[in-house]
Coordinates of C-alpha atoms in Angstrom, one line a residue:
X17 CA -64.2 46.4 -4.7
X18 CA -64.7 44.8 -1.6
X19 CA -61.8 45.8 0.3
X20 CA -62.7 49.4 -0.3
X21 CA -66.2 49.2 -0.1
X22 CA -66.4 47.1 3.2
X23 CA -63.8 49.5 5.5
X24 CA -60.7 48.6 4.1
X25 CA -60.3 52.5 3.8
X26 CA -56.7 53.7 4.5
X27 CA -55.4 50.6 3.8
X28 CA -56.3 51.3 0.1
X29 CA -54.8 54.7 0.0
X30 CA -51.6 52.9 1.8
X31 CA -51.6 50.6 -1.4
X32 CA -51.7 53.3 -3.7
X33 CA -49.5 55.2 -1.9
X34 CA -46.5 52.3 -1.4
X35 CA -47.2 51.9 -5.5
X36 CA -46.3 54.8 -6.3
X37 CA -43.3 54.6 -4.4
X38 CA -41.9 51.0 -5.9
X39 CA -42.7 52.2 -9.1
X40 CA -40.2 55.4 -8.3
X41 CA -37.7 53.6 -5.6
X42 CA -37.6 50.6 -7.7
X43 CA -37.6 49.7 -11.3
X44 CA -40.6 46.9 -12.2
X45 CA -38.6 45.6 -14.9
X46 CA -35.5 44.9 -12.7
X47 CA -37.9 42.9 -10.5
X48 CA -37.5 39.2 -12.5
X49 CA -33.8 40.0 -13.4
X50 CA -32.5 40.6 -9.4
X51 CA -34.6 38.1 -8.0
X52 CA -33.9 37.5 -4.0
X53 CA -30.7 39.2 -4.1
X54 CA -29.8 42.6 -1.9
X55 CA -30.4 45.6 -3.7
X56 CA -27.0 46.6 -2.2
X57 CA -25.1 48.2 0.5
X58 CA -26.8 51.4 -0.4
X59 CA -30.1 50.6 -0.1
X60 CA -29.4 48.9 2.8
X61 CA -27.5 52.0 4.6
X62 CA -30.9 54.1 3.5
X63 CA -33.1 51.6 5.0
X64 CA -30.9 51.6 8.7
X65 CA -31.4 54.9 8.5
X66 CA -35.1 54.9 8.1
X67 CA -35.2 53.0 10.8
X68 CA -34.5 55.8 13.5
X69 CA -36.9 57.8 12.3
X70 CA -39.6 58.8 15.3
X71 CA -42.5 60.7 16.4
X72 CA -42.8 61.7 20.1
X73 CA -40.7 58.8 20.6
X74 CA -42.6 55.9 18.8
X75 CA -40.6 54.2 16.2
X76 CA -42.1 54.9 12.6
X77 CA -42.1 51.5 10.5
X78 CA -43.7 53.0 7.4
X79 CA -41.8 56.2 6.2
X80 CA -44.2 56.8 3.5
X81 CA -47.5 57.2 5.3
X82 CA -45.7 57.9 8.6
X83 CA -47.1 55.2 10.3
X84 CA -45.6 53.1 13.4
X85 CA -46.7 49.4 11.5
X86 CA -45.5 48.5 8.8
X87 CA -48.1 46.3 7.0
X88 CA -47.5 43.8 4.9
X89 CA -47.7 42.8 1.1
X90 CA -49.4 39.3 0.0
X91 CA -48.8 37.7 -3.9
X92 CA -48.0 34.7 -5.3
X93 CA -44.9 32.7 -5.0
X94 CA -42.8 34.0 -7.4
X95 CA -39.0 36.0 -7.8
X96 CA -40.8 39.2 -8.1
X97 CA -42.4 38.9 -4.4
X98 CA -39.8 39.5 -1.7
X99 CA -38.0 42.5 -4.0
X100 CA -40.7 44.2 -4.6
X101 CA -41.7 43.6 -0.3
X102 CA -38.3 44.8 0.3
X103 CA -38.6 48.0 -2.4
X104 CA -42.1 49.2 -0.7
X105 CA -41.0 48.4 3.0
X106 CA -43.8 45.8 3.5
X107 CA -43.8 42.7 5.5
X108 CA -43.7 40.1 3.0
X109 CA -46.6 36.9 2.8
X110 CA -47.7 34.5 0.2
X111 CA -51.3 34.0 -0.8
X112 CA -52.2 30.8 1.2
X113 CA -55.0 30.0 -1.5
X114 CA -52.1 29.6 -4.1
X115 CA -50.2 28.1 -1.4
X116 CA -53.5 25.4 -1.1
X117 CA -53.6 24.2 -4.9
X118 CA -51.3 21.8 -4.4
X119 CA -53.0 20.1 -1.7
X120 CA -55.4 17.5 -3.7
X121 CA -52.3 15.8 -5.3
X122 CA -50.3 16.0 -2.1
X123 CA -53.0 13.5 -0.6
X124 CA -52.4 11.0 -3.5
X125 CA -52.0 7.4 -2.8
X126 CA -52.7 8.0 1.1
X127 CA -55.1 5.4 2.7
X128 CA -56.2 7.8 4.8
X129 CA -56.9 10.9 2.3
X130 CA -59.3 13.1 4.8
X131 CA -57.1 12.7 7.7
X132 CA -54.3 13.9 5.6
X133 CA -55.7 16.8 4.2
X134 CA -57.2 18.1 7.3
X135 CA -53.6 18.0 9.3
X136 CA -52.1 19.4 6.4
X137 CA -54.5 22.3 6.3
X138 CA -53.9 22.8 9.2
X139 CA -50.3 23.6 9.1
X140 CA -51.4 26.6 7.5
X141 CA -54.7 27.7 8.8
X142 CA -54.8 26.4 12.8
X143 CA -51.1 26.1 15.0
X144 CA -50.7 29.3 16.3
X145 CA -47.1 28.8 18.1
X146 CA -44.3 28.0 16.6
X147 CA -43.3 25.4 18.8
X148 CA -46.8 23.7 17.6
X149 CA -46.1 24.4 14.4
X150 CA -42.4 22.3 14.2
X151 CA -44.2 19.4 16.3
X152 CA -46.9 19.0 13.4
X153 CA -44.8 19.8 10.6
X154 CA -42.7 16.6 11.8
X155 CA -45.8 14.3 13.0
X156 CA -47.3 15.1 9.4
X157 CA -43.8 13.3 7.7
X158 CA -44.0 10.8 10.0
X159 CA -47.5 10.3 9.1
X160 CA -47.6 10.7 5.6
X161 CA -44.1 11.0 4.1
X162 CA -44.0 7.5 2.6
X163 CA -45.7 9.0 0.1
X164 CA -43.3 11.6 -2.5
X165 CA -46.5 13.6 -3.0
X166 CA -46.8 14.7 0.3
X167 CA -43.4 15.1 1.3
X168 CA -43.0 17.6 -1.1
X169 CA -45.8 19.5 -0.1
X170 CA -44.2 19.5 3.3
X171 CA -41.1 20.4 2.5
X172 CA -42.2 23.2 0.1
X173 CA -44.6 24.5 3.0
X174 CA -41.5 24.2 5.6
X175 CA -39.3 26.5 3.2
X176 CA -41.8 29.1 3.5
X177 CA -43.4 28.7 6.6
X178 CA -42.7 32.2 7.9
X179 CA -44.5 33.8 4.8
X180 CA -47.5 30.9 5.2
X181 CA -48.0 29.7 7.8
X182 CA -50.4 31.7 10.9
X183 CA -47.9 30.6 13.8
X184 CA -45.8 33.3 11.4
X185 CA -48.4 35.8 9.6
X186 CA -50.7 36.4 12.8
X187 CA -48.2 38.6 13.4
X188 CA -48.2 40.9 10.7
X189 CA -51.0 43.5 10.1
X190 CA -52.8 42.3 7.0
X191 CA -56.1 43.0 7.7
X192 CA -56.5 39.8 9.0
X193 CA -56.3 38.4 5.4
X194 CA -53.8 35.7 4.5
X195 CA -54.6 35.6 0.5
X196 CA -54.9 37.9 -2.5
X197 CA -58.3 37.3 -3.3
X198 CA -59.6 40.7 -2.6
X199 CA -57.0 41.7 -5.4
X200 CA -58.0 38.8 -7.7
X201 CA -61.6 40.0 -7.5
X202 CA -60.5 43.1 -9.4
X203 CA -58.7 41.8 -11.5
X204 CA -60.9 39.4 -13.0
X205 CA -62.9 42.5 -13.6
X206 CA -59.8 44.1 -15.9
X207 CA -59.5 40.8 -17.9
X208 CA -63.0 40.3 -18.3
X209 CA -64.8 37.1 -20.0
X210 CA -65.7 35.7 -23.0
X211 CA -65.5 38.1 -26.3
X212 CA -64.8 41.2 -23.5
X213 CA -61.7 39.5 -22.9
X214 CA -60.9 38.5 -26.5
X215 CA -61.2 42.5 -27.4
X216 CA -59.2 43.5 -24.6
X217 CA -56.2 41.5 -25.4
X218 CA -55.9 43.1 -28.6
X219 CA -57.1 47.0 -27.5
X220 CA -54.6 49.9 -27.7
X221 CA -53.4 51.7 -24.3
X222 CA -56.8 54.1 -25.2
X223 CA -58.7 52.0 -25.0
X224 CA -57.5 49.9 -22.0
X225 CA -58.0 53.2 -20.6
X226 CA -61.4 53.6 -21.0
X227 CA -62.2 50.0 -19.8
X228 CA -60.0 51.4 -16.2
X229 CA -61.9 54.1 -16.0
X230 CA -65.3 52.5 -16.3
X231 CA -64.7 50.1 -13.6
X232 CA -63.3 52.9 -11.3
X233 CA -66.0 54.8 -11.6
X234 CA -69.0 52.2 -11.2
X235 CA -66.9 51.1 -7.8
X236 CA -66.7 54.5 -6.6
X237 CA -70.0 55.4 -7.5
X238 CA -71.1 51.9 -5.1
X239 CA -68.9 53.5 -2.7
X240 CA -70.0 56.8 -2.1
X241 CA -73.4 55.4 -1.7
X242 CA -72.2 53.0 1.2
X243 CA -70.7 55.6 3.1
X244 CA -73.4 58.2 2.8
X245 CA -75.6 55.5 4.4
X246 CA -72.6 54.7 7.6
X247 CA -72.8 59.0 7.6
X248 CA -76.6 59.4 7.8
X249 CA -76.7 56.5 10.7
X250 CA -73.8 58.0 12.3
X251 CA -71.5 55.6 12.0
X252 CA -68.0 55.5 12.5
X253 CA -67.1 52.5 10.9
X254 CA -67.5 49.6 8.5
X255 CA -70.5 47.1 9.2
X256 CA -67.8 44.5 9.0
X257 CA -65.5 46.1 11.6
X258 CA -68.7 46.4 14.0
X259 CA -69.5 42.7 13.7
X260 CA -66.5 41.8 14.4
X261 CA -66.4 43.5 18.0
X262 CA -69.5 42.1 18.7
X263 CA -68.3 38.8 18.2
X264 CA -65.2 39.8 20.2
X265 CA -68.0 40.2 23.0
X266 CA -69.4 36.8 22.6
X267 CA -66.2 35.4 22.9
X268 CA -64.9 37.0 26.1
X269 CA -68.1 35.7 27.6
X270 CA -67.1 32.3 26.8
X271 CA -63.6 32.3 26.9
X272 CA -61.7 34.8 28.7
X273 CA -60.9 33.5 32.3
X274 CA -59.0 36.2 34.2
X275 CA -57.9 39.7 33.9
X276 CA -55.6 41.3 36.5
X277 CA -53.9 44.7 36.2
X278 CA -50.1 44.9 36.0
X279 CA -48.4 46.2 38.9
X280 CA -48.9 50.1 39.1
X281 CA -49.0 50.4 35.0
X282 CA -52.7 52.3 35.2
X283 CA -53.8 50.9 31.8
X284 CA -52.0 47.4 31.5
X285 CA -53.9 44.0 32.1
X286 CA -52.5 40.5 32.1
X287 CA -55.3 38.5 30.2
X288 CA -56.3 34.7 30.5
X289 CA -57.9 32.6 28.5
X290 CA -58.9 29.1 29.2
X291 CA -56.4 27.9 26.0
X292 CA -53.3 29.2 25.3
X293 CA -50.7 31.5 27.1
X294 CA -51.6 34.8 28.7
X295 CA -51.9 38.6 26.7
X296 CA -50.9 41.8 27.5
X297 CA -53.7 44.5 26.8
X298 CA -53.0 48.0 26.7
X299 CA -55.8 50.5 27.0
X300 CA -53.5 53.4 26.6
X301 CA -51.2 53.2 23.7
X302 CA -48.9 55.5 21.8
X303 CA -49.7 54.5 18.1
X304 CA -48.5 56.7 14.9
X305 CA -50.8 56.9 11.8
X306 CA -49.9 59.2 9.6
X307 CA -48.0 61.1 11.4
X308 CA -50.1 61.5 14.0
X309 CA -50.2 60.4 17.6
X310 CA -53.1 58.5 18.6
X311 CA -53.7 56.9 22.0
X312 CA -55.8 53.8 21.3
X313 CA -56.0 50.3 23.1
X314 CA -53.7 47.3 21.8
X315 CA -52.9 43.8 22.6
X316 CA -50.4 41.1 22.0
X317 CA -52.7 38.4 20.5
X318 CA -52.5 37.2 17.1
X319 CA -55.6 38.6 16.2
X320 CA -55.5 42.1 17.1
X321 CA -51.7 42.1 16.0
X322 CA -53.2 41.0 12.3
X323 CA -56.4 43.1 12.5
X324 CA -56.2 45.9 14.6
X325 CA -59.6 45.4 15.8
X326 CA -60.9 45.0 19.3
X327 CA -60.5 41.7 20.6
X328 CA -61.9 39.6 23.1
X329 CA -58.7 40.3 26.0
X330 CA -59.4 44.5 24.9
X331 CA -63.3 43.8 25.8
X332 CA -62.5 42.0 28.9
X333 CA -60.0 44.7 30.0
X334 CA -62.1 47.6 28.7
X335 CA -64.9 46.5 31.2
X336 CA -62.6 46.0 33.7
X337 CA -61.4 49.7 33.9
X338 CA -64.9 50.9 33.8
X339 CA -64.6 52.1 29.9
X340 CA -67.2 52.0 27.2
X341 CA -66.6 48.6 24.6
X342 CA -68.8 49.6 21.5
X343 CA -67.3 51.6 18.9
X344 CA -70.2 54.0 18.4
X345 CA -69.6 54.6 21.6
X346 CA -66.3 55.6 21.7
X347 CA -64.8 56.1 18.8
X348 CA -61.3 56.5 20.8
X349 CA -61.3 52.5 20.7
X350 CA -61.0 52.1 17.3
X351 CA -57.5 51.9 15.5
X352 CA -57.9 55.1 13.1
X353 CA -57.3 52.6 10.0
X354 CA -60.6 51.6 10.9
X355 CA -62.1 55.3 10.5
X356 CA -64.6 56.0 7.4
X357 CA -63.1 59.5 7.8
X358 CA -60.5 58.0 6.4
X359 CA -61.6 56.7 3.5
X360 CA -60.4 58.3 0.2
X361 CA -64.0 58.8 -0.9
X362 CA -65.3 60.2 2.2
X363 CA -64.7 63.9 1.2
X364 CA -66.7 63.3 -1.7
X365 CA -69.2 61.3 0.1
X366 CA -69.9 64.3 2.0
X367 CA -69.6 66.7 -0.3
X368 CA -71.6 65.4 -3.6
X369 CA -74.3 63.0 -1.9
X370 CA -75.4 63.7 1.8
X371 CA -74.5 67.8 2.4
X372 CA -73.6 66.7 5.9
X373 CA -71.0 68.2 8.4
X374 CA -68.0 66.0 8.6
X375 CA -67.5 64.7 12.8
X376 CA -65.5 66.9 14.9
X377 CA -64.8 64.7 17.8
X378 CA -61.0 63.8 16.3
X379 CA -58.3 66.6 16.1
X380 CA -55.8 64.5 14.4
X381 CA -58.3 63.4 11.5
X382 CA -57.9 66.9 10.1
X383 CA -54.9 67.9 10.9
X384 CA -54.1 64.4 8.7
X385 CA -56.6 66.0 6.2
X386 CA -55.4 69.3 6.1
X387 CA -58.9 70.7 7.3
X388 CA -59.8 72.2 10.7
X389 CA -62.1 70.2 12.5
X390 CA -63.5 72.9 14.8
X391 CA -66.2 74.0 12.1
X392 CA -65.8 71.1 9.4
X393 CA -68.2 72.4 6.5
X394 CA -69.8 69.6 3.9
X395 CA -67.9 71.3 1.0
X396 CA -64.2 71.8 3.1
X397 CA -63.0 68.2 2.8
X398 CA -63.4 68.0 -0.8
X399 CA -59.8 69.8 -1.1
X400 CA -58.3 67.6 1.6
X401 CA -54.7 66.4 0.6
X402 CA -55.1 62.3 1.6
X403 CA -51.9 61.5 -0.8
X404 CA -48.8 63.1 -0.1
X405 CA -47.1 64.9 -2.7
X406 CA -43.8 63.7 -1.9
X407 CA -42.0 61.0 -1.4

């Protein structure tokens, strides 16, 4: 409920989306049985070809949506996970909260307990290069492999660093998220508690149903509300997405060092700050989101490459070029993932509660819609197509 009510938008359509296509590209009961093998040479000679596929010459990652990022899939550890990745075209990652139970034993026996939980946290949470990552991964068995405890938690963590670890997943567009709690949080809600929980175990498909049903509804309901407020205050996106550029603003202030255009590029800067190596920001970037062309800025840091929001190296080179930082602002800034437009419920946001015009400022929002935007009536977006029909 969070993730959707809190401007996860897209992304859940994208979930829903890539579900229906496992369940039609690849059989849920095959899952367990094939485990981490290939799904053969096939598959594989589909997949190479998928890979050509572009749009005014940016390469398309998810064939689904049409999108040029891939995204990526987080669940337990289990045989199931890097399959089912592989059958929805996701990036694959492991819950890191999962990944965390394990800890409390792995500090058995040591005389230094704190110490060695905090550098073995860290593994996962704070090296952001690789390099870092190997030198830590080797001082922690120095360190604390006298103990059997901790060296298996090492070596389980080492074996599946790249799914883990943030010198790996900062990489991959997750929403800046590294665990499945946002997933969890639903589904505690199916399971229920207590005698709800008792009945459920033993209710028909009907009824199970019904129980669905309710808690779609009551989330929706919370939903629409929330973005009839974000419409009425003219607001483009999540409160969440909007905190976290200003805090991308407080932390160019203190951080960033330099910023120097690149060479006769027009919207490239090299960006500096006082730790770690220098980014590349681009204020003009070619990005695909379903199946349209966007032009948007982007950098190579961790956290924008995770997040897609604006980060402290954009803001610095933003203000460099003599271009507007805020969102509300301009509204180009903003990866369109980002976009309450966007948002399954929107249309019916508009339609049902505040019997306000849609915004008009984005082409490419309804032509993804299937609406024109040059008159954008409170009642058109209702029929807007946000799933395709095909896959």
């Amino acid at each position: 409920m969070c993730q959707t009510a809190h401007g996860m938008n897209d992304g859940f359509m994208n979930i829903i989306v890539d579900a229906i296509k496992a369940a039609r590209a690849f059989h849920l009961s095959s899952i367990v049985e094939t485990g981490a093998e290939e799904t053969g040479a096939e598959d594989d000679e589909t997949a190479e070809l998928e890979t050509n596929e572009e749009i005014d010459g940016i390469t398309i990652e998810n064939h689904v949506l049409k999108n040029s990022y891939k995204g990526s899939l987080y669940t337990d550890d289990g045989p199931f996970s890097r399959p089912l990745s592989k059958a929805i075209g996701k990036n694959p990652g492991l819950c890191t909260y999962h990944e965390m139970a394990p800890l409390p034993t792995a500090t058995t026996g040591q005389p230094n307990a704190d110490d060695c939980r905090r550098d073995l946290s860290a593994l996962i949470f704070r090296h952001r290069s690789i390099e870092e990552l190997n030198e830590k991964i080797s001082e922690c068995r120095s360190k604390y492999g006298t103990k059997p405890e901790a060296m298996k938690f090492i070596d389980a963590l080492e074996d599946k660093k790249e799914k883990v670890c943030l010198a790996y997943t900062q990489w991959k567009f997750s929403f800046n998220h590294s665990s499945t709690q946002r997933a969890e949080g639903y589904n505690d809600r199916l399971k229920g508690h207590a005698d709800l929980k008792a009945m459920l175990s033993q209710a028909d498909l009907v009824t199970m149903h019904k129980h669905v049903k309710a808690i779609e509804v009551d989330v929706s309901t919370k939903v629409i509300k929330m973005l009839e407020k974000h419409r009425r205050n003219w607001e483009r996106v999540a409160t969440i997405y909007e905190d976290a550029v200003d805090e991308s603003i407080r932390m160019c202030t203190l951080h960033v060092k330099s910023c120097s255009k690149i060479g006769n590029t027009g919207s490239k800067y090299e960006v500096q700050c006082s730790k770690g190596p220098a980014v590349v920001v681009d204020l003009d970037t070619k990005i695909v989101h379903r199946g349209q062309v966007f032009i948007i800025p982007t950098c190579t840091c961790g956290y924008w490459c995770s997040s897609f929001r604006i980060c402290m190296h954009i803001v610095k080179a933003l203000l460099e070029d003599g271009r507007e930082v805020k969102s509300v602002k301009n509204v180009k800034n903003i990866h369109p993932i980002h976009l309450l437009q966007l948002h399954p419920l929107w249309p019916e946001a508009l339609r049902k509660q505040c019997k306000m015009e849609d915004y008009n400022d984005l082409p490419h929002i309804g032509m993804i819609l299937g609406v024109s935007q040059e008159k954008t009536e409170a009642s058109a977006p209702a029929a807007a197509a946000v799933c395709p029909d095909e896959f």
